[in-house]
XYZ file of C-alpha atoms in Angstrom:
663
model
C -14.025 -0.724 -1.122
C -13.267 -1.579 -4.707
C -13.401 1.142 -7.276
C -13.533 0.685 -11.012
C -11.143 -1.767 -12.563
C -8.851 -0.107 -15.035
C -8.792 -3.366 -16.972
C -11.317 -2.806 -19.714
C -12.187 0.725 -18.594
C -12.333 3.790 -20.769
C -11.566 6.291 -18.024
C -8.261 8.006 -17.469
C -6.565 7.228 -14.165
C -7.286 9.938 -11.584
C -4.719 9.802 -8.738
C -6.855 12.016 -6.499
C -9.541 9.320 -6.388
C -6.944 6.800 -5.273
C -5.916 9.295 -2.617
C -9.526 9.575 -1.474
C -9.678 5.780 -1.243
C -6.542 5.916 0.884
C -8.086 8.406 3.300
C -11.310 6.395 3.500
C -9.588 3.108 4.286
C -7.313 4.842 6.809
C -10.399 6.109 8.646
C -11.814 2.573 8.805
C -8.527 1.039 9.955
C -8.161 3.567 12.764
C -11.814 3.260 13.761
C -11.614 -0.518 14.042
C -8.480 -0.108 16.142
C -10.522 2.226 18.384
C -8.020 5.057 18.041
C -9.246 8.161 19.911
C -10.639 10.827 17.617
C -11.924 8.355 15.009
C -15.273 7.329 16.481
C -16.897 8.139 13.133
C -14.312 6.296 11.055
C -17.019 4.047 9.682
C -17.906 7.046 7.509
C -15.073 5.777 5.305
C -17.332 2.911 4.216
C -19.938 5.424 3.049
C -17.250 7.226 1.043
C -16.361 3.931 -0.629
C -20.011 3.327 -1.472
C -20.414 6.692 -3.153
C -17.082 6.450 -4.958
C -18.015 3.017 -6.319
C -21.335 4.273 -7.682
C -19.553 7.255 -9.242
C -16.906 5.235 -11.076
C -19.040 2.285 -12.121
C -21.714 4.535 -13.600
C -19.148 6.597 -15.497
C -17.651 3.400 -16.890
C -20.976 2.020 -18.034
C -22.094 5.298 -19.589
C -18.749 5.667 -21.366
C -19.188 2.164 -22.773
C -22.721 2.990 -23.895
C -21.530 6.187 -25.614
C -18.728 4.367 -27.410
C -20.441 1.114 -28.419
C -24.132 1.899 -28.269
C -24.795 -0.804 -25.698
C -23.723 -2.422 -22.443
C -21.796 -5.698 -22.420
C -23.233 -6.977 -19.159
C -21.346 -10.270 -19.231
C -18.030 -8.497 -19.748
C -18.864 -6.126 -16.880
C -19.563 -9.042 -14.532
C -16.339 -10.709 -15.621
C -14.293 -7.586 -14.878
C -15.933 -7.264 -11.467
C -15.281 -10.926 -10.742
C -11.600 -10.659 -11.661
C -11.317 -7.511 -9.530
C -13.118 -8.709 -6.407
C -13.227 -12.469 -6.105
C -9.547 -13.539 -5.994
C -8.555 -11.541 -2.910
C -11.903 -12.117 -1.211
C -11.728 -15.876 -1.752
C -8.095 -15.973 -0.617
C -9.001 -14.117 2.570
C -11.915 -16.428 3.339
C -9.896 -19.572 2.596
C -7.141 -18.330 4.896
C -9.716 -17.762 7.639
C -11.038 -21.310 7.153
C -7.523 -22.760 7.412
C -6.722 -20.751 10.539
C -10.043 -21.784 12.070
C -8.917 -25.410 11.708
C -5.780 -24.442 13.629
C -7.840 -23.122 16.549
C -8.335 -19.449 15.709
C -11.729 -17.931 16.500
C -12.855 -21.007 18.438
C -15.221 -18.982 20.628
C -16.909 -17.162 17.731
C -20.467 -18.329 17.209
C -21.586 -19.447 13.752
C -18.302 -19.107 11.872
C -19.430 -21.604 9.218
C -22.529 -19.533 8.559
C -20.532 -16.309 8.448
C -18.020 -17.672 5.937
C -20.786 -18.959 3.689
C -22.648 -15.641 3.858
C -19.476 -13.740 2.991
C -18.707 -16.045 0.048
C -22.243 -15.691 -1.331
C -22.147 -11.888 -0.996
C -25.083 -11.718 1.414
C -23.296 -11.252 4.711
C -25.163 -8.038 5.521
C -28.408 -10.018 5.530
C -26.816 -12.808 7.563
C -25.766 -10.270 10.143
C -29.140 -8.550 10.107
C -30.858 -11.902 10.686
C -28.681 -12.453 13.766
C -29.242 -11.106 17.267
C -26.426 -8.599 17.654
C -25.999 -4.989 16.626
C -23.056 -3.531 14.746
C -21.937 -1.925 17.977
C -21.870 -5.368 19.587
C -18.867 -6.274 17.436
C -16.908 -4.567 20.222
C -19.170 -5.729 23.075
C -17.576 -6.439 26.451
C -19.717 -9.491 27.123
C -19.052 -11.964 24.347
C -16.733 -14.512 22.837
C -14.879 -12.256 20.455
C -15.816 -10.819 17.053
C -16.198 -12.826 13.855
C -13.255 -12.407 11.450
C -15.672 -11.618 8.594
C -17.763 -8.930 10.307
C -16.574 -6.370 7.751
C -17.919 -8.328 4.770
C -21.333 -6.725 5.249
C -20.261 -3.657 3.261
C -18.624 -5.729 0.531
C -21.892 -7.641 0.194
C -23.857 -4.423 -0.375
C -21.441 -3.261 -3.062
C -21.471 -6.624 -4.798
C -25.276 -6.754 -4.754
C -25.219 -3.345 -6.418
C -22.762 -4.570 -9.069
C -25.020 -7.489 -9.957
C -28.106 -5.295 -10.358
C -26.842 -1.964 -11.644
C -25.902 -2.758 -15.281
C -29.312 -4.391 -15.747
C -31.142 -1.433 -14.167
C -29.072 1.098 -16.087
C -29.563 -0.796 -19.347
C -33.322 -0.729 -18.795
C -33.233 2.999 -18.025
C -31.228 3.765 -21.171
C -33.445 1.585 -23.343
C -36.569 3.392 -22.214
C -35.045 6.824 -22.844
C -34.431 7.166 -26.525
C -31.915 9.943 -25.971
C -29.720 7.614 -23.946
C -29.607 10.198 -21.156
C -29.654 8.664 -17.680
C -29.016 11.610 -15.349
C -32.665 12.406 -14.556
C -33.822 8.842 -13.758
C -30.677 8.063 -11.757
C -31.139 11.256 -9.758
C -34.751 10.276 -9.114
C -33.654 6.819 -7.916
C -31.073 8.384 -5.609
C -33.637 10.828 -4.187
C -36.099 8.001 -3.546
C -33.425 5.966 -1.768
C -32.428 8.957 0.371
C -36.039 9.432 1.457
C -36.574 5.711 2.055
C -33.594 5.187 4.372
C -34.960 7.086 7.439
C -38.332 5.388 6.933
C -36.592 2.010 7.025
C -34.905 3.041 10.274
C -38.258 3.952 11.815
C -40.005 0.819 10.597
C -37.296 -1.791 11.139
C -34.860 -0.232 13.572
C -31.267 1.000 13.676
C -29.601 -2.248 12.620
C -31.694 -2.388 9.447
C -30.741 1.234 8.791
C -27.083 0.252 9.056
C -26.993 -3.151 7.360
C -29.952 -3.511 4.995
C -29.158 -2.979 1.322
C -32.231 -0.765 0.631
C -31.199 1.534 3.480
C -27.620 1.961 2.221
C -28.102 1.853 -1.543
C -28.774 5.599 -1.583
C -25.106 6.239 -0.769
C -24.096 4.372 -3.921
C -26.807 5.986 -6.017
C -25.727 9.512 -5.081
C -22.346 8.599 -6.525
C -24.063 7.161 -9.584
C -25.953 10.426 -10.096
C -22.710 12.387 -9.805
C -21.089 10.017 -12.295
C -23.967 10.482 -14.721
C -23.620 14.262 -14.425
C -19.904 14.109 -15.236
C -20.459 11.649 -18.099
C -23.285 13.566 -19.755
C -22.646 17.232 -18.992
C -19.326 17.514 -17.214
C -18.880 18.897 -13.715
C -19.590 22.663 -13.605
C -16.518 24.777 -12.903
C -18.040 26.268 -9.764
C -18.167 22.884 -7.986
C -14.379 22.978 -7.555
C -15.056 25.336 -4.649
C -16.989 22.534 -2.879
C -13.998 20.204 -2.656
C -12.349 21.727 0.410
C -15.483 22.253 2.551
C -16.755 18.793 1.579
C -13.496 17.156 2.636
C -13.565 19.173 5.863
C -17.112 17.999 6.637
C -16.093 14.362 6.081
C -13.027 14.775 8.303
C -15.204 16.321 11.004
C -17.610 13.400 10.708
C -14.785 10.917 11.226
C -13.778 12.782 14.363
C -17.148 13.447 16.002
C -19.787 10.998 14.777
C -20.580 8.547 17.584
C -20.074 4.829 17.134
C -23.085 2.649 17.762
C -25.649 5.423 17.354
C -26.216 8.630 15.451
C -27.101 9.409 11.811
C -25.918 6.075 10.408
C -28.441 4.259 12.613
C -31.278 6.652 11.816
C -31.008 6.321 8.036
C -29.289 9.626 7.330
C -26.080 8.405 5.711
C -27.569 8.420 2.178
C -28.302 12.114 2.665
C -24.832 12.660 4.118
C -23.338 10.962 1.043
C -24.264 14.086 -0.900
C -21.179 15.609 0.718
C -19.004 12.861 -0.779
C -20.713 13.351 -4.139
C -19.910 17.081 -3.970
C -16.293 16.238 -3.202
C -16.097 13.890 -6.195
C -17.485 16.585 -8.486
C -15.049 19.116 -7.055
C -12.137 16.769 -7.756
C -13.031 16.825 -11.463
C -11.182 20.154 -11.667
C -7.665 21.135 -10.745
C -7.310 22.624 -7.302
C -5.472 22.330 -3.984
C -7.596 19.425 -2.726
C -7.046 17.425 -5.906
C -3.309 18.029 -5.662
C -3.236 17.120 -1.961
C -5.070 13.848 -2.562
C -2.692 13.006 -5.409
C 0.400 12.759 -3.214
C 2.210 9.461 -3.575
C 1.636 7.958 -0.086
C -2.140 8.441 -0.295
C -2.254 7.126 -3.861
C -0.237 4.064 -2.803
C -2.577 3.427 0.115
C -5.543 3.835 -2.208
C -4.066 1.273 -4.567
C -4.134 -1.366 -1.795
C -7.354 -0.104 -0.210
C -9.439 -3.115 -1.251
C -6.940 -5.584 0.165
C -6.364 -3.450 3.245
C -10.071 -3.489 3.973
C -10.379 -7.221 3.281
C -7.477 -8.385 5.418
C -7.362 -5.856 8.224
C -10.221 -7.173 10.328
C -9.167 -10.842 10.548
C -5.632 -9.612 11.233
C -6.909 -7.303 13.976
C -8.760 -10.178 15.658
C -5.588 -12.276 15.635
C -3.071 -9.584 16.539
C -4.149 -8.649 20.044
C -2.543 -7.705 23.317
C -2.798 -11.207 24.755
C -0.907 -12.799 21.849
C 1.697 -10.090 21.327
C 2.149 -8.796 24.836
C 1.847 -5.326 23.325
C -0.707 -2.589 23.783
C -1.324 1.005 22.825
C 0.741 2.451 19.988
C 2.887 -0.663 19.616
C -0.171 -2.838 19.048
C -1.632 -0.316 16.595
C 1.594 -0.225 14.576
C 1.779 -4.018 14.531
C -1.762 -4.262 13.201
C -1.334 -1.536 10.596
C 2.021 -2.926 9.499
C 0.657 -6.439 9.046
C -2.326 -5.073 7.113
C -0.147 -3.069 4.703
C 2.244 -5.972 4.121
C -0.502 -8.504 3.426
C -2.523 -6.107 1.254
C 0.553 -5.143 -0.776
C 1.486 -8.776 -1.327
C -2.084 -9.545 -2.353
C -2.107 -6.685 -4.863
C 1.125 -7.677 -6.595
C 0.971 -11.464 -6.339
C -2.743 -12.098 -6.809
C -5.000 -9.196 -7.714
C -3.060 -7.507 -10.528
C -1.996 -10.757 -12.243
C -5.597 -11.963 -12.329
C -6.921 -8.631 -13.564
C -4.281 -8.527 -16.298
C -5.085 -12.050 -17.500
C -6.651 -12.099 -20.958
C -9.651 -14.199 -20.039
C -12.965 -14.070 -21.862
C -16.053 -13.306 -19.789
C -17.277 -16.891 -19.549
C -13.999 -18.401 -18.233
C -13.693 -15.490 -15.803
C -17.143 -16.113 -14.371
C -16.579 -19.868 -14.253
C -13.347 -19.329 -12.344
C -15.095 -16.945 -9.931
C -17.844 -19.496 -9.382
C -15.264 -22.212 -8.741
C -13.497 -20.010 -6.178
C -16.811 -19.352 -4.437
C -17.606 -23.072 -4.348
C -14.143 -23.724 -2.897
C -14.828 -21.257 -0.086
C -18.226 -22.827 0.571
C -16.650 -26.270 0.725
C -13.946 -25.017 3.067
C -16.480 -23.261 5.286
C -18.445 -26.505 5.637
C -15.373 -28.184 7.099
C -14.648 -25.468 9.654
C -14.999 -26.802 13.220
C -18.473 -26.114 14.505
C -18.622 -23.102 16.778
C -21.420 -21.953 19.022
C -21.895 -19.202 21.574
C -19.466 -19.944 24.353
C -22.277 -19.409 26.842
C -24.506 -22.230 25.535
C -23.339 -24.955 27.948
C -26.473 -26.957 28.770
C -26.373 -29.117 25.647
C -28.696 -32.125 25.472
C -29.278 -31.941 29.223
C -31.565 -28.912 28.766
C -34.552 -31.056 27.837
C -33.817 -33.713 30.455
C -33.469 -31.342 33.402
C -36.066 -28.741 32.402
C -38.978 -27.903 34.664
C -42.169 -29.507 33.403
C -44.730 -26.677 33.439
C -47.579 -29.213 33.363
C -46.376 -31.117 36.422
C -47.925 -30.197 39.782
C -45.682 -28.277 42.163
C -46.315 -29.367 45.733
C -44.836 -27.801 48.866
C -41.083 -28.230 49.154
C -39.861 -30.240 52.152
C -36.449 -31.076 53.566
C -35.545 -34.658 54.378
C -32.385 -36.247 55.675
C -29.967 -36.748 52.806
C -26.804 -38.450 51.756
C -24.984 -35.151 51.599
C -23.964 -33.120 48.626
C -20.451 -32.838 47.303
C -19.509 -29.215 47.591
C -17.681 -26.607 49.541
C -16.482 -23.053 49.503
C -18.482 -19.977 50.297
C -22.239 -20.257 50.544
C -24.981 -17.649 50.598
C -24.117 -14.433 52.401
C -26.827 -12.780 54.405
C -29.808 -13.818 56.476
C -30.251 -17.245 54.921
C -26.945 -18.236 56.448
C -24.086 -20.367 55.134
C -24.608 -23.620 53.292
C -23.791 -26.805 55.185
C -23.260 -29.608 52.665
C -25.219 -32.750 53.397
C -27.751 -31.080 55.695
C -30.877 -32.101 53.815
C -32.380 -33.411 50.594
C -35.345 -31.722 48.892
C -38.653 -33.440 48.345
C -39.957 -33.100 45.679
C -37.005 -31.927 43.496
C -36.333 -28.201 43.730
C -37.618 -26.217 40.747
C -34.931 -23.685 39.775
C -35.014 -20.942 37.133
C -31.843 -19.041 36.262
C -32.209 -15.459 35.029
C -29.593 -13.082 33.645
C -27.310 -12.380 30.717
C -24.994 -14.647 28.742
C -22.874 -15.380 31.826
C -26.047 -16.595 33.539
C -26.749 -18.807 30.526
C -23.241 -20.295 30.710
C -23.285 -20.777 34.475
C -26.901 -21.924 34.461
C -26.071 -24.438 31.749
C -23.769 -26.171 34.200
C -26.549 -26.211 36.761
C -28.775 -27.839 34.125
C -26.202 -30.565 33.465
C -25.828 -31.148 37.208
C -29.612 -31.420 37.614
C -29.801 -33.898 34.721
C -27.368 -36.103 36.668
C -29.395 -35.639 39.881
C -33.073 -35.626 38.832
C -34.156 -36.435 42.384
C -32.665 -33.153 43.625
C -33.471 -30.474 41.086
C -35.078 -29.393 37.854
C -33.510 -26.389 36.135
C -34.566 -24.088 33.309
C -32.466 -21.155 32.123
C -34.369 -18.062 30.931
C -31.557 -15.741 29.921
C -31.143 -12.735 27.664
C -27.646 -12.260 26.260
C -26.527 -8.643 26.401
C -28.963 -7.633 29.135
C -28.205 -6.556 32.677
C -30.781 -5.542 35.272
C -30.121 -1.777 35.134
C -32.493 -0.111 32.704
C -33.141 3.238 31.116
C -29.580 4.183 30.257
C -27.156 4.437 27.368
C -23.997 2.353 27.661
C -20.835 4.366 27.146
C -17.842 2.491 25.752
C -14.491 3.928 24.699
C -15.347 6.018 21.660
C -18.911 4.828 21.248
C -22.302 4.569 22.915
C -25.155 2.072 22.728
C -28.714 2.490 23.917
C -29.790 -0.422 26.104
C -31.923 -2.553 23.747
C -35.680 -2.511 24.148
C -35.498 -6.317 24.349
C -33.745 -5.944 27.707
C -36.613 -3.872 29.062
C -39.114 -6.458 27.848
C -37.053 -9.196 29.448
C -37.328 -7.634 32.915
C -40.820 -6.196 32.568
C -42.493 -9.189 30.916
C -40.360 -12.298 30.392
C -39.159 -12.754 33.978
C -42.622 -12.731 35.544
C -44.070 -14.820 32.700
C -41.449 -17.517 33.288
C -42.275 -17.608 36.979
C -45.991 -17.922 36.309
C -45.430 -20.694 33.771
C -42.751 -22.697 35.608
C -43.612 -21.983 39.284
C -40.011 -22.240 40.541
C -39.018 -22.657 44.180
C -35.855 -20.610 43.635
C -34.942 -17.859 41.173
C -31.193 -17.501 40.636
C -29.995 -14.161 39.225
C -26.609 -13.438 37.683
C -25.304 -10.572 35.585
C -21.878 -10.243 34.026
C -20.381 -7.016 32.762
C -23.315 -5.065 31.398
C -24.184 -3.391 34.701
C -20.533 -2.439 35.269
C -20.249 -0.402 32.058
C -20.395 3.400 32.249
C -23.882 4.648 31.464
C -25.555 7.908 30.643
C -29.027 8.467 32.029
C -31.457 11.234 31.193
C -29.987 14.497 32.408
C -26.569 13.045 33.305
C -23.177 12.646 31.737
C -21.403 9.279 31.690
C -21.458 7.678 35.159
C -19.580 4.724 36.626
C -21.360 2.230 38.929
C -19.450 3.768 41.826
C -21.140 7.157 41.244
C -24.170 7.858 43.485
C -26.520 8.465 40.556
C -25.636 5.143 38.964
C -25.795 3.393 42.369
C -29.397 4.559 42.708
C -30.176 3.066 39.317
C -28.588 -0.228 40.342
C -30.584 -0.277 43.574
C -33.814 0.506 41.723
C -33.209 -2.050 38.982
C -32.209 -4.881 41.305
C -35.079 -4.139 43.697
C -37.495 -4.020 40.770
C -36.569 -7.421 39.336
C -36.584 -8.958 42.828
C -40.047 -7.523 43.502
C -41.342 -8.803 40.173
C -40.101 -12.296 41.006
C -41.649 -12.293 44.478
C -44.942 -10.845 43.242
C -45.081 -13.551 40.561
C -44.796 -16.262 43.214
C -41.117 -17.089 43.870
C -40.386 -18.112 47.470
C -36.598 -17.691 47.343
C -34.431 -15.310 45.305
C -30.710 -16.052 45.177
C -28.410 -13.369 43.761
C -24.973 -14.563 42.637
C -22.228 -12.018 43.277
C -20.495 -12.202 39.911
C -16.708 -12.411 39.461
C -14.537 -9.895 37.694
C -13.810 -10.892 34.119
C -10.786 -10.922 31.851
C -11.846 -10.447 28.217
C -8.246 -10.922 27.145
C -9.044 -10.890 23.413
C -10.196 -7.276 23.665
C -7.186 -4.895 23.546
C -9.274 -2.102 25.078
C -9.414 -2.245 28.901
C -12.815 -3.518 29.953
C -14.926 -2.271 32.874
C -15.413 -5.923 33.809
C -11.791 -6.028 34.963
C -12.297 -3.438 37.729
C -13.317 -5.054 41.063
C -14.712 -1.840 42.546
C -17.387 -1.722 39.858
C -18.533 -5.214 40.776
C -18.482 -4.369 44.469
C -21.021 -1.607 43.779
C -23.366 -4.264 42.382
C -22.683 -6.662 45.263
C -23.534 -4.034 47.875
C -26.974 -3.559 46.366
C -27.545 -7.318 46.337
C -26.582 -7.496 50.014
C -28.912 -4.607 50.828
C -31.799 -6.513 49.236
C -30.945 -9.612 51.295
C -30.789 -7.536 54.483
C -34.159 -5.936 53.733
C -35.945 -9.252 53.083
C -33.965 -12.043 54.784
C -36.812 -14.527 54.510
C -36.754 -14.504 50.728
C -33.495 -13.032 49.417
C -29.902 -14.238 49.751
C -26.546 -13.584 48.081
C -23.946 -16.246 47.193
C -20.351 -15.275 46.473
C -19.695 -16.806 43.055
C -16.730 -14.538 42.471
C -15.198 -15.501 45.788
C -15.520 -19.198 45.043
C -13.966 -18.803 41.589
C -11.102 -16.757 43.009
C -10.414 -19.421 45.651
C -10.492 -22.095 42.936
C -8.016 -20.147 40.770
C -10.494 -19.795 37.939
C -10.565 -16.026 37.412
C -7.644 -15.908 34.959
C -7.755 -19.525 33.797
C -8.510 -19.464 30.071
C -9.136 -23.210 30.066
C -12.101 -22.513 32.331
C -13.200 -19.240 30.689
C -11.895 -19.335 27.106
C -12.974 -15.774 26.381
C -12.205 -14.571 29.888
C -15.916 -14.090 30.576
C -17.984 -17.278 30.139
C -17.452 -20.702 31.659
C -17.043 -23.719 29.419
C -19.645 -26.477 29.661
C -17.267 -28.661 31.656
C -16.284 -25.874 34.045
C -19.903 -24.806 34.547
C -20.883 -28.379 35.416
C -17.953 -28.707 37.813
C -18.958 -25.440 39.478
C -22.522 -26.707 39.893
C -21.355 -30.048 41.285
C -18.790 -28.686 43.714
C -20.590 -25.573 44.876
C -23.520 -23.940 43.095
C -25.956 -26.855 43.091
C -25.707 -27.471 46.849
C -25.833 -23.717 47.504
C -29.082 -23.327 45.562
C -30.602 -26.345 47.350
C -29.632 -24.864 50.706
C -31.235 -21.547 49.756
C -34.414 -23.340 48.694
C -34.669 -25.408 51.888
C -33.656 -22.765 54.414
C -36.422 -22.370 56.984
C -38.572 -25.216 55.644
């Protein structure tokens, strides 16, 4: 995102390169706003990578040619003055706003801020459990305001290493020529990236520094060519087709899958390198990229990239009451204003300051420490769906304890009410019976099951004579398998972990814990459009998708019964209101949920002795909880308090009734 600093450089200003920066950042801004026709806008980040390698290498080689050496400390100081002030200001602003209640449902914000400040956020993200596509996921608590720092981290890691590597290369080659070894490094990185994707998966291909460094090194090789030999005249003819290929990529590359996730972006960066070489000569593309609006946008491109994502997460439809074009203009306008102010009030004054390398680096270190200190004070955040708390250990099923036959005895009655199980097990009658011994309950499903089940855990901890509860959930996983989820402008293959969850983890939990009742709940994942082999995108209301739902729900029910569960209780999930997401969510459409509910009811009708359905959505609607953001802060998951209240008033007694029916 940050090109070469002109402070201390020996390169003439090239407006066309600023214009290219402007186009690249525009692609990213539109992509993150999910504007139609920009599904490949993340290609702009790759352009930035290659442009950075191109300019930094030219600068270093020009310095070597002029002075006979590389002043590594001065290079680091220039980079620090260029990058740290705006980055630290952005992170400190995020920390302050977090204290004021922003991003309260984002998990691990302290960790994210620290990773961004230490320039390792790509590794922090890779060590997590979500994919890049999940930044826009329908089933979560909202995106982190520093998600975009992964690319800045890769660039900054390159800046730390490259002058040392280049100095070593030049020292070993008496001629001082670096083109051949840099080209060899770039070729090796291009070859390595797809191998990394195969060995470590698509997220490593997208986020890991070794998988993306080839994009920077192709720019470095192009910079070495220009510095040592000059760009051949014939390459000017590559400028227009190269720009056209990049524009096509922005328009057609899929989000969440495709070449970037298979390790092919380093190879694709050769197109950007060809464009940079073509811009070394006068021509129509160079003139077009030198127009004032693009150059002005390029001048604020670093700040625009830094500030746009936290601004986007704050400026949403729920807060502004605006959507569509109005929301887009509000976001873009705020980004331009903040980035312009940052450039003139912070970035340029710091870059123009006549500071020696050591004070510059000390100041950068102090700013980083300030961000780390601020991040440590940010209110602790956790996944909004983790609601069991300390009760998890207290209420958990003891796998070593014997599990005798479950009996019903006269009881004191359970507080509860509302709709009970639908289907052959009949309605729940509060107070009908008490279990003996306590009912062993396992809750299966996605993050909404973990949130709802957490309340059941807390209820069981308060009533150890009635129930023991363990939640075995898998965030991001529904019960429909074998498809590719289709979101607006992007697609995401259902993770292999979801298949393992159904095929292995569910039955293993039953064998280990020997529950009396298995409770199943899914949120929005099975309501999302999916593409199956040989089909286009289908909605859950389409017959082909309905068959998949029926097969998936029957399969997990069969696996539970075969593993030894006596009673299976499906919870008919409510519609959701992910209000923080400006893009309409499939979870908001009741007819999609009804398609799931019908298959649950069919299972109960086919096996009334074992399977029942309870209307969770109906109970929440009657309680006025569906659009209550105090109850569901992200519009999807219950808070710990709400989940416990649900279990006390309704779900706990309903599960006990399902367990005891017919005993």
